[in-house]
CSV table of C-alpha atoms in Angstrom, one decimal:
chain,number,residue,atom,x,y,z
A,1,GLU,CA,-6.7,18.6,-2.9
A,2,ILE,CA,-10.0,17.6,-1.5
A,3,VAL,CA,-9.8,14.9,0.8
A,4,LEU,CA,-12.9,12.6,1.0
A,5,THR,CA,-13.5,10.5,4.4
A,6,GLN,CA,-15.7,7.5,4.4
A,7,SER,CA,-16.9,6.0,7.3
A,8,PRO,CA,-17.4,3.3,8.7
A,9,THR,CA,-14.4,1.7,7.4
A,10,THR,CA,-16.0,-1.7,7.6
A,11,MET,CA,-19.5,-2.4,8.3
A,12,ALA,CA,-21.3,-5.8,9.1
A,13,ALA,CA,-25.0,-5.9,8.6
A,14,SER,CA,-27.9,-8.6,8.2
A,15,PRO,CA,-30.0,-9.1,5.0
A,16,GLY,CA,-33.1,-6.8,5.5
A,17,ASP,CA,-31.2,-4.2,7.3
A,18,LYS,CA,-31.1,-0.6,6.2
A,19,VAL,CA,-27.7,0.6,5.9
A,20,THR,CA,-26.1,4.1,5.5
A,21,LEU,CA,-22.5,4.7,4.3
A,22,THR,CA,-21.2,8.3,4.7
A,23,CYS,CA,-18.6,10.1,2.8
A,24,ARG,CA,-17.6,13.4,4.0
A,25,ALA,CA,-15.4,16.0,1.8
A,26,SER,CA,-12.8,18.7,3.2
A,27,SER,CA,-14.5,21.2,0.8
A,28,SER,CA,-17.7,21.5,-0.8
A,29,VAL,CA,-18.0,19.3,-4.1
A,30,LYS,CA,-21.5,20.0,-5.1
A,31,TYR,CA,-21.9,16.2,-6.5
A,32,MET,CA,-20.6,13.0,-5.3
A,33,TYR,CA,-20.1,9.8,-7.1
A,34,TRP,CA,-20.1,6.2,-5.6
A,35,PHE,CA,-18.5,2.9,-7.0
A,36,GLN,CA,-19.1,-0.6,-6.1
A,37,GLN,CA,-16.4,-3.1,-6.1
A,38,LYS,CA,-16.9,-6.7,-5.5
A,39,SER,CA,-13.7,-8.8,-4.6
A,40,GLY,CA,-11.5,-9.4,-7.6
A,41,THR,CA,-13.2,-7.2,-10.0
A,42,SER,CA,-13.1,-3.6,-11.2
A,43,PRO,CA,-14.9,-0.8,-9.8
A,44,ARG,CA,-18.3,-0.2,-11.3
A,45,LEU,CA,-20.2,3.3,-11.4
A,46,TRP,CA,-22.9,2.9,-8.8
A,47,ILE,CA,-24.3,6.2,-8.2
A,48,TYR,CA,-23.7,9.6,-10.1
A,49,ASP,CA,-24.6,13.1,-9.6
A,50,THR,CA,-25.2,12.3,-5.9
A,51,SER,CA,-28.3,10.6,-6.1
A,52,LYS,CA,-28.7,9.0,-9.9
A,53,LEU,CA,-28.6,5.3,-10.1
A,54,ALA,CA,-26.1,3.9,-12.8
A,55,SER,CA,-27.5,1.5,-15.3
A,56,GLY,CA,-28.8,-1.8,-13.6
A,57,VAL,CA,-28.6,-0.7,-10.2
A,58,PRO,CA,-31.4,-1.9,-8.0
A,59,ASN,CA,-33.6,0.8,-6.7
A,60,ARG,CA,-33.0,-0.3,-3.1
A,61,PHE,CA,-30.0,1.8,-3.5
A,62,SER,CA,-30.0,5.7,-3.0
A,63,GLY,CA,-27.9,8.6,-2.5
A,64,SER,CA,-28.1,11.9,-1.0
A,65,GLY,CA,-26.2,14.7,0.3
A,66,SER,CA,-24.8,18.3,-0.5
A,67,GLY,CA,-22.0,20.5,0.1
A,68,THR,CA,-19.5,18.4,2.3
A,69,SER,CA,-21.7,15.6,3.3
A,70,TYR,CA,-23.0,12.6,1.1
A,71,SER,CA,-24.4,9.3,1.9
A,72,LEU,CA,-25.4,5.9,0.1
A,73,THR,CA,-28.1,4.1,1.6
A,74,ILE,CA,-29.5,0.6,0.9
A,75,SER,CA,-33.1,0.4,2.2
A,76,SER,CA,-33.2,-3.4,2.8
A,77,LEU,CA,-29.5,-5.4,2.6
A,78,GLU,CA,-29.3,-8.2,0.2
A,79,THR,CA,-26.3,-10.5,0.4
A,80,GLU,CA,-25.4,-9.6,-3.1
A,81,ASP,CA,-24.6,-6.0,-1.9
A,82,THR,CA,-21.6,-7.2,0.2
A,83,ALA,CA,-18.7,-5.2,-1.5
A,84,ALA,CA,-16.4,-2.3,-0.9
A,85,TYR,CA,-17.9,1.1,-1.8
A,86,TYR,CA,-15.9,4.0,-2.7
A,87,CYS,CA,-16.9,7.8,-3.1
A,88,GLN,CA,-15.2,10.0,-5.7
A,89,GLN,CA,-15.2,14.0,-6.2
A,90,GLY,CA,-14.6,15.4,-9.7
A,91,ARG,CA,-15.4,19.1,-8.8
A,92,THR,CA,-11.6,19.9,-8.7
A,93,TYR,CA,-8.4,18.4,-9.9
A,94,PRO,CA,-7.2,16.0,-8.6
A,95,PRO,CA,-10.1,13.8,-8.7
A,96,THR,CA,-10.0,12.2,-5.3
A,97,PHE,CA,-11.3,8.9,-3.7
A,98,GLY,CA,-12.6,8.3,-0.2
A,99,GLY,CA,-10.8,5.3,1.6
A,100,GLY,CA,-13.9,3.0,1.0
A,101,THR,CA,-16.4,1.2,3.2
A,102,LYS,CA,-16.2,-2.5,3.0
A,103,LEU,CA,-19.8,-3.8,3.6
A,104,GLU,CA,-20.1,-7.5,4.9
A,105,LEU,CA,-22.9,-9.7,6.0
A,106,LYS,CA,-23.2,-10.3,9.8
B,1,GLU,CA,-20.6,-2.2,-25.8
B,2,VAL,CA,-17.6,-0.1,-24.2
B,3,ARG,CA,-14.6,-2.1,-23.5
B,4,LEU,CA,-11.5,-1.2,-22.0
B,5,VAL,CA,-8.5,-3.8,-22.0
B,6,GLU,CA,-5.3,-2.9,-20.2
B,7,SER,CA,-2.0,-4.6,-21.0
B,8,GLY,CA,1.7,-4.7,-20.4
B,9,GLY,CA,1.8,-5.6,-16.7
B,10,ASP,CA,4.8,-7.2,-15.5
B,11,LEU,CA,7.2,-8.2,-12.3
B,12,VAL,CA,10.0,-5.7,-12.7
B,13,GLN,CA,13.1,-4.7,-10.7
B,14,PRO,CA,13.2,-1.3,-8.8
B,15,GLY,CA,14.6,1.5,-11.0
B,16,ARG,CA,13.4,-0.1,-14.3
B,17,SER,CA,10.5,1.0,-16.7
B,18,LEU,CA,7.6,-0.5,-17.9
B,19,LYS,CA,4.7,0.9,-20.3
B,20,LEU,CA,1.0,0.1,-19.9
B,21,SER,CA,-1.5,0.0,-22.7
B,22,CYS,CA,-5.4,0.4,-22.8
B,23,LEU,CA,-7.1,-0.7,-25.9
B,24,ALA,CA,-10.6,1.1,-26.1
B,25,SER,CA,-13.5,-0.2,-28.4
B,26,GLY,CA,-17.4,0.4,-28.4
B,27,PHE,CA,-17.1,4.1,-28.4
B,28,THR,CA,-15.5,7.2,-30.2
B,29,PHE,CA,-12.3,7.0,-28.3
B,30,SER,CA,-11.2,10.6,-29.4
B,31,ASN,CA,-14.2,12.2,-27.8
B,32,TYR,CA,-13.5,11.2,-24.3
B,33,GLY,CA,-10.6,12.2,-21.7
B,34,MET,CA,-9.2,9.1,-20.3
B,35,HIS,CA,-7.4,8.3,-16.7
B,36,TRP,CA,-5.1,5.8,-15.0
B,37,ILE,CA,-6.2,4.8,-11.6
B,38,ARG,CA,-4.3,2.3,-9.4
B,39,GLN,CA,-5.0,0.1,-6.5
B,40,ALA,CA,-2.2,-1.4,-4.2
B,41,PRO,CA,-3.1,-5.0,-2.9
B,42,GLY,CA,-5.6,-4.6,-0.2
B,43,LYS,CA,-6.0,-0.6,-0.4
B,44,GLY,CA,-8.1,1.9,-1.9
B,45,LEU,CA,-8.2,3.7,-5.4
B,46,GLU,CA,-5.8,6.2,-6.1
B,47,TRP,CA,-6.1,8.4,-9.3
B,48,ILE,CA,-2.7,8.9,-10.9
B,49,ALA,CA,-3.0,10.7,-14.5
B,50,SER,CA,-5.5,11.9,-17.1
B,51,ILE,CA,-5.2,13.1,-20.7
B,52,THR,CA,-7.9,15.0,-22.5
B,53,ASN,CA,-9.6,13.8,-25.7
B,54,GLY,CA,-7.2,15.1,-28.2
B,55,GLY,CA,-4.2,14.7,-26.1
B,56,THR,CA,-3.0,18.3,-25.5
B,57,TYR,CA,-3.3,18.3,-21.9
B,58,THR,CA,-2.3,15.9,-19.3
B,59,TYR,CA,-2.4,15.7,-15.6
B,60,TYR,CA,-0.7,13.9,-12.8
B,61,ALA,CA,-0.8,13.1,-9.1
B,62,ASP,CA,1.9,15.1,-7.3
B,63,ILE,CA,3.3,12.0,-5.6
B,64,LEU,CA,4.6,10.7,-9.0
B,65,LYS,CA,7.2,13.5,-9.1
B,66,GLY,CA,7.2,13.5,-12.9
B,67,ARG,CA,8.1,9.5,-13.1
B,68,PHE,CA,5.0,8.6,-15.3
B,69,THR,CA,3.9,9.7,-18.7
B,70,ILE,CA,0.3,9.5,-20.0
B,71,SER,CA,-0.3,9.4,-23.9
B,72,ARG,CA,-2.6,8.3,-26.3
B,73,ASP,CA,-2.8,7.1,-30.1
B,74,ASN,CA,-6.3,8.1,-31.2
B,75,ALA,CA,-5.8,6.5,-34.5
B,76,ARG,CA,-5.0,3.2,-32.5
B,77,ASN,CA,-7.8,3.7,-29.9
B,78,THR,CA,-5.1,3.3,-27.3
B,79,LEU,CA,-4.0,4.9,-24.1
B,80,TYR,CA,-0.7,4.7,-22.6
B,81,LEU,CA,1.0,4.8,-19.4
B,82,GLU,CA,4.9,5.0,-19.4
B,83,MET,CA,6.4,4.5,-15.9
B,84,THR,CA,9.9,4.9,-15.0
B,85,SER,CA,12.0,4.7,-12.1
B,86,LEU,CA,9.7,2.3,-10.6
B,87,ARG,CA,9.5,1.7,-7.0
B,88,SER,CA,8.2,-0.9,-4.7
B,89,GLU,CA,5.2,1.4,-3.8
B,90,ASP,CA,4.2,1.6,-7.2
B,91,THR,CA,3.1,-2.1,-7.1
B,92,ALA,CA,-0.4,-2.1,-7.7
B,93,LEU,CA,-3.3,-3.0,-10.2
B,94,TYR,CA,-3.4,-0.3,-12.9
B,95,TYR,CA,-7.1,0.5,-14.3
B,96,CYS,CA,-7.7,2.7,-17.3
B,97,ALA,CA,-11.2,4.5,-17.1
B,98,ARG,CA,-13.2,6.7,-19.4
B,99,GLU,CA,-14.0,10.0,-18.1
B,100,TYR,CA,-17.5,11.6,-18.4
B,101,TYR,CA,-18.3,15.0,-17.6
B,102,GLU,CA,-21.5,16.8,-17.2
B,103,LEU,CA,-21.9,18.3,-13.7
B,104,SER,CA,-18.4,17.0,-12.6
B,105,TYR,CA,-15.7,14.4,-13.7
B,106,TYR,CA,-16.3,10.8,-13.1
B,107,PHE,CA,-15.4,7.5,-14.5
B,108,ASP,CA,-18.3,5.7,-16.2
B,109,TYR,CA,-16.1,2.6,-17.6
B,110,TRP,CA,-13.2,0.8,-16.4
B,111,GLY,CA,-11.0,-1.7,-17.7
B,112,GLN,CA,-10.3,-5.2,-15.8
B,113,GLY,CA,-7.0,-3.7,-14.7
B,114,VAL,CA,-3.2,-5.1,-15.1
B,115,MET,CA,-1.0,-6.0,-12.4
B,116,VAL,CA,2.3,-4.1,-12.0
B,117,THR,CA,4.6,-5.8,-9.4
B,118,VAL,CA,8.0,-3.9,-8.4
B,119,SER,CA,10.4,-6.2,-6.6
B,120,SER,CA,14.0,-7.3,-6.7
């Protein structure tokens, strides 16, 4: 089973800040997927195939990475971006998720 | 519009059974693999089971130790999860999710979730 480790677990940032969340895999996964989950709602696909934005995702978000190291970056944080973000790999079974990063406003 | 609507959640005693349903609409259900993913209160996401589009193959998380069974009825556009010998650690919000596969497997649509509470 591929283990995904996200860091940091919790992060506080101010509006306008550049924010980077990371996800490291225990083995190479080729592609990474990210989900945004706001409090009390279902997870929503946010970034797919490492760097492609899902429908409706603002272009201040970007994804990058390869091999075992991936990141999600917000170029200029907005208040609506506060949420939990989870990475997920689907290269091998079982599909696995990272533990999540909770992004809060400072 | 793709919709996944779970139902069947309840408060049950340890050792009892429960069956969840997920009604799909807005897409050709029989073309897609489907998954169940759960989230314990205040915790992260945990994949628990999947089934191929025709229902031929099923896969489970090792931690379930054979207690859960995933199935589907393509004529009714419905996914199921039968849970037996429930334990307190099974308490969670259970989501059904549609699988999309191109370069890797991922989950492009999720239901709203259904709560299962296991407690005496």
